[in-house]
Coordinates of C-alpha atoms (C1' of nucleotides) in Angstrom, one line a residue:
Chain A
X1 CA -14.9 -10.8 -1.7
X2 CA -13.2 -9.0 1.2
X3 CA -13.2 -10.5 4.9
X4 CA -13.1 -8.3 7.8
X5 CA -11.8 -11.6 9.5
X6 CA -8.9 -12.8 6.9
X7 CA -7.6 -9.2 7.4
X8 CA -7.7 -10.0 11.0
X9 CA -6.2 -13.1 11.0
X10 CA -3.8 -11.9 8.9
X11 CA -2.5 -9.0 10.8
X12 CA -2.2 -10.7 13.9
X13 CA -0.2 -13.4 11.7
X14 CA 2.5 -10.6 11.1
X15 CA 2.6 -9.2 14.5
X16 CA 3.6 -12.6 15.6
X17 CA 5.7 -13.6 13.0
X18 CA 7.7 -10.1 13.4
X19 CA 8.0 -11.0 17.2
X20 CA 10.1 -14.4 16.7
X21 CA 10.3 -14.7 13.0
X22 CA 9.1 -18.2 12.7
X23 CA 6.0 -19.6 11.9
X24 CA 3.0 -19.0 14.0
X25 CA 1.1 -21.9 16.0
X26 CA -2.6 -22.1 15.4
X27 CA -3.0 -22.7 18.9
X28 CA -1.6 -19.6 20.0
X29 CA -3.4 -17.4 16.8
X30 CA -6.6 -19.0 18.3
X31 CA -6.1 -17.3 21.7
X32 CA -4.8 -13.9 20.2
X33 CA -7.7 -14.0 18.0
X34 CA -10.4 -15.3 20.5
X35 CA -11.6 -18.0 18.9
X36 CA -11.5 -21.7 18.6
X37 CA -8.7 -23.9 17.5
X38 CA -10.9 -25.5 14.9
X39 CA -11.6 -21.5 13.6
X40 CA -8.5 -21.1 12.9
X41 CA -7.8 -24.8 11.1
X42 CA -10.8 -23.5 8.9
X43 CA -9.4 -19.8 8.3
X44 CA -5.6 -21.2 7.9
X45 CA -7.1 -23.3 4.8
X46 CA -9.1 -20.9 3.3
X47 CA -5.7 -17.9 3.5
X48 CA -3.3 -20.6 2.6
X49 CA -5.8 -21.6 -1.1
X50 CA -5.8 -17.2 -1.3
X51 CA -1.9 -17.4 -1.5
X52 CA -1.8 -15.1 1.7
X53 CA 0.0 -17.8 4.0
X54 CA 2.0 -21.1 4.0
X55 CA -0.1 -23.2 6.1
X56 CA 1.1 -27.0 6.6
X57 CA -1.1 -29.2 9.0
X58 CA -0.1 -29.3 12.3
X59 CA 3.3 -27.2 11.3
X60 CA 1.7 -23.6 11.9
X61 CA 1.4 -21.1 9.2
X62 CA 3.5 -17.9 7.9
X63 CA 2.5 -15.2 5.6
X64 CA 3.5 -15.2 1.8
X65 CA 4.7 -12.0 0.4
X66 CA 1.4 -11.3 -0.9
X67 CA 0.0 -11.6 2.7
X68 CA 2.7 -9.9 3.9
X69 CA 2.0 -7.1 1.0
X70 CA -1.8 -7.2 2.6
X71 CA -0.7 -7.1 6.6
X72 CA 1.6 -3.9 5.7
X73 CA -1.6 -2.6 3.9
X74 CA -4.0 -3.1 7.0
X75 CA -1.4 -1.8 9.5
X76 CA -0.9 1.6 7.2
X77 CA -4.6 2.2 7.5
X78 CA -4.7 1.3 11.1
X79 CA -1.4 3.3 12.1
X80 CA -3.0 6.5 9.8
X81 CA -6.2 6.5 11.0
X82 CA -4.7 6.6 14.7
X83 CA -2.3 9.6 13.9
X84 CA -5.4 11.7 11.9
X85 CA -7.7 11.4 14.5
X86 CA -5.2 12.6 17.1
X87 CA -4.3 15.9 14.9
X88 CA -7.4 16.2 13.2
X89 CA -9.7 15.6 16.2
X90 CA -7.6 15.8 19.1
X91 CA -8.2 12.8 20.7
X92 CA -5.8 11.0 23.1
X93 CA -3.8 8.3 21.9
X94 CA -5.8 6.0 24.4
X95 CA -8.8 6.6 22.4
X96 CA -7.5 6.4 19.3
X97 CA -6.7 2.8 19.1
X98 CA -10.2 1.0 19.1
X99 CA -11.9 3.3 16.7
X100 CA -8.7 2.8 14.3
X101 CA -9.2 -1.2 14.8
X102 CA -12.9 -0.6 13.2
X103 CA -11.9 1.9 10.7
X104 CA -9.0 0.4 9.1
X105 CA -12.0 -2.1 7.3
X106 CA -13.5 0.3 5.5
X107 CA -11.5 2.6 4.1
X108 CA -10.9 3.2 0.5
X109 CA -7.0 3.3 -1.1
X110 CA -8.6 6.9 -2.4
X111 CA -9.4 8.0 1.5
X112 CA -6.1 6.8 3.2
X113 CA -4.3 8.5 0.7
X114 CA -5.8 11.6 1.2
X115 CA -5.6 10.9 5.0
X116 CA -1.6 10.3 4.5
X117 CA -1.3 13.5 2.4
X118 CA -3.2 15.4 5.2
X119 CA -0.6 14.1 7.6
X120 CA 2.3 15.2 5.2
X121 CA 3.2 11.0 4.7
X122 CA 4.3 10.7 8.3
X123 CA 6.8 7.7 8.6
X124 CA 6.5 7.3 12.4
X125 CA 3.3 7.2 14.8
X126 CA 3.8 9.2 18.5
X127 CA 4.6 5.3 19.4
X128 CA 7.6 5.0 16.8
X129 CA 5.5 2.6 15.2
X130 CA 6.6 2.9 11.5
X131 CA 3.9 3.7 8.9
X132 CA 4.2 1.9 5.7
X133 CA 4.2 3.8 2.3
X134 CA 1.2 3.2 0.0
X135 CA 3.8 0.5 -1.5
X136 CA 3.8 -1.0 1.2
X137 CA 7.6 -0.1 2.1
X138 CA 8.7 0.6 5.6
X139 CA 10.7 3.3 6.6
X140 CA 14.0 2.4 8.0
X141 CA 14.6 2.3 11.0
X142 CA 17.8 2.3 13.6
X143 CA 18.8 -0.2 16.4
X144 CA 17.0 0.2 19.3
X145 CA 17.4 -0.1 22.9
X146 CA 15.4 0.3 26.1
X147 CA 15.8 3.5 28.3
X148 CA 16.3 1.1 31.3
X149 CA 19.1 0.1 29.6
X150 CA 21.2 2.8 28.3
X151 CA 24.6 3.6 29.8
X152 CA 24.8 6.9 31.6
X153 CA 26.4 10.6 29.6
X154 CA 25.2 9.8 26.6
X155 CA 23.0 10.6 24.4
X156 CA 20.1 9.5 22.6
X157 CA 16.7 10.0 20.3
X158 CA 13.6 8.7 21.8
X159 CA 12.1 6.4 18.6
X160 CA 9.5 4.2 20.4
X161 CA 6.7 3.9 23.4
X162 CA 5.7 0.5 24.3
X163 CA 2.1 1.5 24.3
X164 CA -0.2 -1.9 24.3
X165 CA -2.6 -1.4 27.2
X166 CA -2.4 2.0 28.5
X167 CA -2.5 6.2 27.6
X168 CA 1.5 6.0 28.5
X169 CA 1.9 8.0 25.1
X170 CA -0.2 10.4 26.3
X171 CA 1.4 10.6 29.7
X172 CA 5.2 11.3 28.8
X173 CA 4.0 14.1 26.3
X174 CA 2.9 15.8 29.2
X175 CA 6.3 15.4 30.7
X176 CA 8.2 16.3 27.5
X177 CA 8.9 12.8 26.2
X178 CA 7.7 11.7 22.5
X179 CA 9.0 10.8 19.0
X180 CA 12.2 12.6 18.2
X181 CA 12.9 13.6 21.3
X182 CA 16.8 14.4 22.3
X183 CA 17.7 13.6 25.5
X184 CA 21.1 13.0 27.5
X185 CA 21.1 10.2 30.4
X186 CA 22.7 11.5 33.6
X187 CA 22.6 8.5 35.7
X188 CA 20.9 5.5 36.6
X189 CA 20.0 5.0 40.0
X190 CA 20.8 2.3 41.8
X191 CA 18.4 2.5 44.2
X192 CA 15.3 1.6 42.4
X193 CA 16.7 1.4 39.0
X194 CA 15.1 4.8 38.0
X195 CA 16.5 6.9 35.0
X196 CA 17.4 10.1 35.6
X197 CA 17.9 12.3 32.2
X198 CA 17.6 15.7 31.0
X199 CA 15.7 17.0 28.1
X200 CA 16.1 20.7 27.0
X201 CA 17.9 22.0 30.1
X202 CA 15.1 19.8 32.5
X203 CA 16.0 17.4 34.6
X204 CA 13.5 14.2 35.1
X205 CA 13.3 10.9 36.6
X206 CA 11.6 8.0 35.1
X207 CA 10.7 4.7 37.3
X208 CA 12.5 1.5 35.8
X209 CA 9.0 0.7 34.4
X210 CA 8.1 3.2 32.4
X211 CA 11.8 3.5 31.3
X212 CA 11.7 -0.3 29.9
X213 CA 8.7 0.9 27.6
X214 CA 10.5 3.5 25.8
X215 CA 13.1 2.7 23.0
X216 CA 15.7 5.1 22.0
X217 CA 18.2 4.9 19.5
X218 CA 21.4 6.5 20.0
X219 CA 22.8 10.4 18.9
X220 CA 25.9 9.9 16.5
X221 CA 27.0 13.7 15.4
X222 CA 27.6 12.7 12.4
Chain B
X1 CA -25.7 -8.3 18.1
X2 CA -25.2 -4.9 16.1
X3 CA -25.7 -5.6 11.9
X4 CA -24.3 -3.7 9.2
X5 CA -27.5 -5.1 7.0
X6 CA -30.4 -4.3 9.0
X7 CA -28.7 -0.6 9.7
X8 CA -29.2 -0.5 5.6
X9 CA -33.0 -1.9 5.7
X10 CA -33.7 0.3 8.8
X11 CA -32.1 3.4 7.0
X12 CA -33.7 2.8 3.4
X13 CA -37.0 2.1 4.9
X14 CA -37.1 5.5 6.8
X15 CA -36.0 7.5 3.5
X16 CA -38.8 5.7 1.8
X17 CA -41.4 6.6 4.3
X18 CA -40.3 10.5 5.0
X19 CA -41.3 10.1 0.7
X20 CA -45.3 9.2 1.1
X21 CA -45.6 8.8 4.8
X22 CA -47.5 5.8 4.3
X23 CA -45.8 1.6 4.6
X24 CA -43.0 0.4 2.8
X25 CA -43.9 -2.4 0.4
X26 CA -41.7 -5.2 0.9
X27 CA -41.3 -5.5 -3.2
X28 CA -39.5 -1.7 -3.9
X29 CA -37.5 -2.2 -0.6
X30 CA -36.0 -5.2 -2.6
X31 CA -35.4 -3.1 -5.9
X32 CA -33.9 -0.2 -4.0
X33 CA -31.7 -2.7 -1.5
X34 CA -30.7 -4.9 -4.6
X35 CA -31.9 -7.8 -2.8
X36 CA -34.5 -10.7 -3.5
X37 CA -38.0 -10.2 -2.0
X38 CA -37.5 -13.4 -0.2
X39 CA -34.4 -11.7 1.7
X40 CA -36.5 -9.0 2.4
X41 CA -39.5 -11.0 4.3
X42 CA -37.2 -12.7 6.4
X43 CA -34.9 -9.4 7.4
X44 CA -38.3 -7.4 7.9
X45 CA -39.3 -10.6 9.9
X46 CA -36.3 -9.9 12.2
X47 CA -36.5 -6.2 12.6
X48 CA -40.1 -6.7 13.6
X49 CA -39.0 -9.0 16.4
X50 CA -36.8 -6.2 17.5
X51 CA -39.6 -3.8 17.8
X52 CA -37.9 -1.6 15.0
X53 CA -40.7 -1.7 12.2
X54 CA -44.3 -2.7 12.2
X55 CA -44.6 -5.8 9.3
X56 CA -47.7 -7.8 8.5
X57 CA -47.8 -10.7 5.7
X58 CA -48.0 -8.9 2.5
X59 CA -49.1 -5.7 4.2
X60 CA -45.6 -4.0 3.9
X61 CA -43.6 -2.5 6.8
X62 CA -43.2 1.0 8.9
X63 CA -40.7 2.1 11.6
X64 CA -41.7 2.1 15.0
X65 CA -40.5 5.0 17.1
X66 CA -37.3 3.1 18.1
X67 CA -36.6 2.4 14.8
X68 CA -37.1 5.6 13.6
X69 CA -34.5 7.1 16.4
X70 CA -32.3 4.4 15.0
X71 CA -32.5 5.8 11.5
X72 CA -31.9 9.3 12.1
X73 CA -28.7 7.8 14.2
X74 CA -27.3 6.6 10.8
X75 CA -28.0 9.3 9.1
X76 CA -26.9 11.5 11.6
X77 CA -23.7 9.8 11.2
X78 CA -23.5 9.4 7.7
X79 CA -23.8 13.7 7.1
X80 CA -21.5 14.5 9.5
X81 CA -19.0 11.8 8.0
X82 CA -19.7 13.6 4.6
X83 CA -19.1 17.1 6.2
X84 CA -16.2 16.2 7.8
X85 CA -14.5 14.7 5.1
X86 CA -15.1 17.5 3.0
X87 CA -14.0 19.8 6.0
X88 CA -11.3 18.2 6.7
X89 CA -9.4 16.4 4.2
X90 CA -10.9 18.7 1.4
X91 CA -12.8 16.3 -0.4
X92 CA -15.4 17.1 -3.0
X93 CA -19.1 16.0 -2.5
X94 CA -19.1 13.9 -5.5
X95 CA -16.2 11.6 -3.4
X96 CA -17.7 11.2 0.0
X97 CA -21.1 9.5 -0.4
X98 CA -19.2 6.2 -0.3
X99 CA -17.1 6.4 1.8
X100 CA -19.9 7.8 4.4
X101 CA -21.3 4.7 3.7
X102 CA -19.1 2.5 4.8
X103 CA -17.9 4.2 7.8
X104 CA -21.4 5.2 9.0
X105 CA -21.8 1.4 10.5
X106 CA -18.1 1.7 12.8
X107 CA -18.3 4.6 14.3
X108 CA -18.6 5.4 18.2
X109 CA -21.1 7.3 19.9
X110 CA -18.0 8.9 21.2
X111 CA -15.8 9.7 17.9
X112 CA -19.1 10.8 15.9
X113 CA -19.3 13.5 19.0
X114 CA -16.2 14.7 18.3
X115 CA -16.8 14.8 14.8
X116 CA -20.0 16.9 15.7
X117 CA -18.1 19.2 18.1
X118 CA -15.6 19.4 15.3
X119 CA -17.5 20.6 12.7
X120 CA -19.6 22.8 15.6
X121 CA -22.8 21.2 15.9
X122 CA -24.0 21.9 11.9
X123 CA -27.4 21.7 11.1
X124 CA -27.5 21.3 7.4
X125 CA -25.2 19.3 5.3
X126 CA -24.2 21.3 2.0
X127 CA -27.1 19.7 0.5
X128 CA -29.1 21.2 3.0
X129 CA -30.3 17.9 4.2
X130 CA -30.9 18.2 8.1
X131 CA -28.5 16.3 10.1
X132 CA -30.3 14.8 13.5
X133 CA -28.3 16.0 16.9
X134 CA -27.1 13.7 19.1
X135 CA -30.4 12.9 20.3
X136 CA -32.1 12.2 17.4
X137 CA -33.8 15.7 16.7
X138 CA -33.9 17.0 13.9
X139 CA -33.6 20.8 13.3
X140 CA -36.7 23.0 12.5
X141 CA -37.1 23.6 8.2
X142 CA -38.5 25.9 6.5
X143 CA -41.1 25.3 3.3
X144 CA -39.0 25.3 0.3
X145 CA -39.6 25.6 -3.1
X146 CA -37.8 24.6 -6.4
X147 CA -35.8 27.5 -7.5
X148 CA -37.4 26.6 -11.3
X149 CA -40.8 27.8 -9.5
X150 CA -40.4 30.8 -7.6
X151 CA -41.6 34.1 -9.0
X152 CA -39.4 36.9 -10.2
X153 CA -38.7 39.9 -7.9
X154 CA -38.5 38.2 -4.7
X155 CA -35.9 37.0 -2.5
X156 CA -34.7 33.8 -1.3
X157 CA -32.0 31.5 0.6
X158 CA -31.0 28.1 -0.7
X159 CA -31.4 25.3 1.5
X160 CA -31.5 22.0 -0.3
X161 CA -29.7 21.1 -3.4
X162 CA -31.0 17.5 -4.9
X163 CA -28.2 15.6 -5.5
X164 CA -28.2 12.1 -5.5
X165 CA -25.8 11.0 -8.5
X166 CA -23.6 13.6 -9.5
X167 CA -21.5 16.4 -7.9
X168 CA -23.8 19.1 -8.7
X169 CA -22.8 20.6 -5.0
X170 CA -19.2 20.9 -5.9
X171 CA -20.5 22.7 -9.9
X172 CA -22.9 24.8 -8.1
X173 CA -20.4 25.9 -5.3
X174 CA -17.7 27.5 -8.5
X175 CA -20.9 29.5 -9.0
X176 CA -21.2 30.8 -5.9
X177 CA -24.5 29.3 -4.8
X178 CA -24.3 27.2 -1.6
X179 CA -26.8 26.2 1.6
X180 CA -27.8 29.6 3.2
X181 CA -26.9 31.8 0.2
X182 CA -29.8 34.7 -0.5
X183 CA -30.4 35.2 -4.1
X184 CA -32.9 37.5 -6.5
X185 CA -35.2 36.2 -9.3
X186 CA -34.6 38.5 -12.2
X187 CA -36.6 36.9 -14.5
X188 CA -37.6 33.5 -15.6
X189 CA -36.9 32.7 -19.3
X190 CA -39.9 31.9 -21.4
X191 CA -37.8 30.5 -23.8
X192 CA -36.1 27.2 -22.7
X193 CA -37.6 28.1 -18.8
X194 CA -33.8 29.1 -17.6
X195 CA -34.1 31.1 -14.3
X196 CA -31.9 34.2 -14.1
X197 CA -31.1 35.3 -10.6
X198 CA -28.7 37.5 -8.6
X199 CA -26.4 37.2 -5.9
X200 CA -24.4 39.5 -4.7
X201 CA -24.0 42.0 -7.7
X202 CA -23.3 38.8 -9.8
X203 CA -26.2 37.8 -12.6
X204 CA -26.4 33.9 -13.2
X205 CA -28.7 31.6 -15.3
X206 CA -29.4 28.5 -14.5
X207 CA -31.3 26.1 -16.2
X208 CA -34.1 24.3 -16.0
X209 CA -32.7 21.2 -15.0
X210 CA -30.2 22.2 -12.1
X211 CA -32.9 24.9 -11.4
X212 CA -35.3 22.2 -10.2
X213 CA -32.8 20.6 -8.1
X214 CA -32.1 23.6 -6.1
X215 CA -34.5 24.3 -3.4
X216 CA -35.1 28.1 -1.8
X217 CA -37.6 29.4 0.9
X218 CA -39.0 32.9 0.8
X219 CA -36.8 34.7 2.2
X220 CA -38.6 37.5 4.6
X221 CA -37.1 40.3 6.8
X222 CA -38.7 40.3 9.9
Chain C
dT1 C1' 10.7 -46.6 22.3
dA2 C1' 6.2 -46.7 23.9
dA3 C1' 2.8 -44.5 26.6
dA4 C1' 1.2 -40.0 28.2
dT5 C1' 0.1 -35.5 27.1
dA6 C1' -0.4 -31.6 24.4
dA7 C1' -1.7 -29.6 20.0
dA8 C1' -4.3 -29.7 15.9
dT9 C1' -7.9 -31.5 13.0
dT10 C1' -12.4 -33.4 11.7
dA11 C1' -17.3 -33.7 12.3
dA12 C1' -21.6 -31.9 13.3
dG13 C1' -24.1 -28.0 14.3
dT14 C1' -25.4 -22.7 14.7
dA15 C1' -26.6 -17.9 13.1
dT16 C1' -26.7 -14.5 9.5
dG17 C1' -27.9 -13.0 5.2
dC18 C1' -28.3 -14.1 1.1
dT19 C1' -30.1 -17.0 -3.4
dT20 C1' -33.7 -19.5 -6.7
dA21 C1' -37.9 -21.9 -7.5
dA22 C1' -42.3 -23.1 -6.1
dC23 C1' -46.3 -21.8 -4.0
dT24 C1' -49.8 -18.6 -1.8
dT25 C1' -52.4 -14.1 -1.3
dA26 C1' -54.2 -10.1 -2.8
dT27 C1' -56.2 -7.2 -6.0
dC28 C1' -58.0 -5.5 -10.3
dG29 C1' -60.5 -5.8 -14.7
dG30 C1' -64.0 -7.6 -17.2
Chain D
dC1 C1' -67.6 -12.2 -8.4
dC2 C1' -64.2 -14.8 -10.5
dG3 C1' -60.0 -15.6 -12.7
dA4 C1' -55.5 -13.5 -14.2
dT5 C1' -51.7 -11.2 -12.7
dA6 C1' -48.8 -9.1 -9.6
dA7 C1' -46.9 -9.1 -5.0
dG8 C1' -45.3 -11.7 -1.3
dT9 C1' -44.0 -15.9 1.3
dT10 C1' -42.1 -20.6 2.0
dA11 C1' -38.8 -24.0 1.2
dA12 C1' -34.4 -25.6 0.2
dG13 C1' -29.8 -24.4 -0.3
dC14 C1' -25.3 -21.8 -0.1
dA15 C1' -21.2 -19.2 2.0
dT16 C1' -19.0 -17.2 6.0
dA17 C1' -17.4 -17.7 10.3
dC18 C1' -18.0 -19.4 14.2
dT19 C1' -19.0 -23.3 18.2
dT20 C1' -18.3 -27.9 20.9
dA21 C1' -17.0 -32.7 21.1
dA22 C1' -14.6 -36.5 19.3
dT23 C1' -10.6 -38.0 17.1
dT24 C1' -6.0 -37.8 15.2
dT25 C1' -1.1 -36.4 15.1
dA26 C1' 3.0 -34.9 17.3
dT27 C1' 6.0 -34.5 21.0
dT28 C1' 7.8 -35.4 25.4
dT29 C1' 9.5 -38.2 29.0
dA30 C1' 10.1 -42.1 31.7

DNA sequence: TAAATAAATTAAGTATGCTTAACTTATCGG
DNA sequence: CCGATAAGTTAAGCATACTTAATTTATTTA
């Protein structure tokens, strides 16, 4: 019997593993979840006896590599779903998210297949999230650091947009900024701590905050 | 409090109606939901209190007009999730029914728009079913007759193919015969009551059996 | 180290949407 | 028009996924 709510429980289990590796309070699960402490103490029990988690009383719980199998599974469909409807549909990666959060529940191995061939088995989203395969493998994936933080006259690859809340995705495309993007750094400013960096010729300045939500890797010519 | 379950009652009553126009007994509801009665008369119960249906004790149960609206919502979004996915991701008809199915229940007002504008505001599925506008109305049919019944000479234009279990649409599409094709009766054959018709240069038989699932009005040039 | 406090669990209860079994209505045939 | 039968309803119960309130466990700090 499938549960929209294990899956949920679940997923948010791995995003906050993959933050701090260890296991995951069910205090803190309750209040990412929305619901009760005693929820989760029932939902815990009831993943732990599926094999999807270690749960211990009152020592927190962490996925099993079967749930971790089934969190990679559920972020796939979520992260594919988000991508088709932006090519397929055109819709902005602020509207994209919500519908996805629904969607990702019902849809058949047979669909997000089809879905992933459609997109030509994309390994990144326009966030740099990474897509897992339909093994459930994740592509690899380079050390990354915040645009805030890079060191001026070099260069780099944009991989990543720290995206929670708003449309920033949306809002640096405009401004030529997304996934795979070369850019060179010219020089921090001291000022207000504003990044100023050229892309294709163009020169652009990015305020401290926005440049702390986009990761880039650095450009080796190898 | 939006459910998945009385979307299902709500939609197989009104396809039960649109049948014989008069109230749904709460017995066949069962058979066709795959329910017990019991579940029935408590669910019809609800929706009643909701001012979807009309239900009496053992009188059986009819929509109201808001129920009604809400019907031809679901199955506004259930054909245009079947066309799209077709459309789209190049799925045959015999694939999508399901999959409709499920994601009929989480879909927007707003993404089922886009999937509207998408496709350009269609009228008819390839089954030639009507598919309700964003309003609930549904567009104007004409009478239509079973191709197995129409009388040689004359022309017509598909616009319903009956297909409930199999993927006659995707057979009958290698033919060439699809919603809004015109066609000629050559003859019908005495013999096993095959129909032989024309389209465009192109003789075909059909027989009896697909030709009573393929529907046609008189075609007439004004 | 023991008391205070924070975190988690248990217990009891709710709503939904089912089930089966027993009982009630309605209707149809003789 | 009355009794058999079919159709529908009631009653009791189950699983899921919650809730609040009371209680227990763990940790911190004085």
């Amino acid at each position: 019997m499938k549960s929209i709510s294990q899956e949920d429980y679940i997923k948010r289990i791995y995003k906050m593993q993959s933050g701090n590796k260890s296991s995951v309070a069910s205090g803190s699960l309750a209040i990412e979840l929305g619901v009760s402490k005693a929820a989760v103490t029932d939902m815990t029990r009831k993943l732990a006896k599926e094999g999807l988690i270690n749960y211990q009383s009152y020592k927190g719980s962490f996925l099993t590599r079967k749930g971790e199998r089934k969190a990679l599974d559920i972020i796939r469909r979520h992260r594919l779903w988000e991508l088709f409807l932006v090519e397929a549909l055109n819709l902005n990666w602020a509207e994209v998210h919500d519908e996805a959060e629904n969607l990702e529940h019902y849809t058949s191995e047979f669909l997000i297949n089809r879905i992933d061939k459609y997109l030509n088995f994309p390994e990144f989203d326009p966030h740099g999230d990474p897509i897992p395969d339909k093994n459930g493998k994740l592509p690899k994936t380079r050390k990354r650091i915040q645009l805030s933080k890079t060191k001026s006259g070099k260069d780099f690859v944009v991989c990543r947009v720290d995206d929670k809340n708003a449309g920033l995705v949306d809002y640096l495309g405009k401004v030529g900024i997304g996934i795979g993007v070369k850019l060179k750094i010219i020089e921090r400013l001291e000022f207000d701590n504003s990044v100023m960096l050229k892309i294709k010729k163009k020169e652009i300045v990015l305020s401290e905050k926005i440049a702390e939500k986009v990761f880039v890797s650095e450009l080796k010519d190898e």
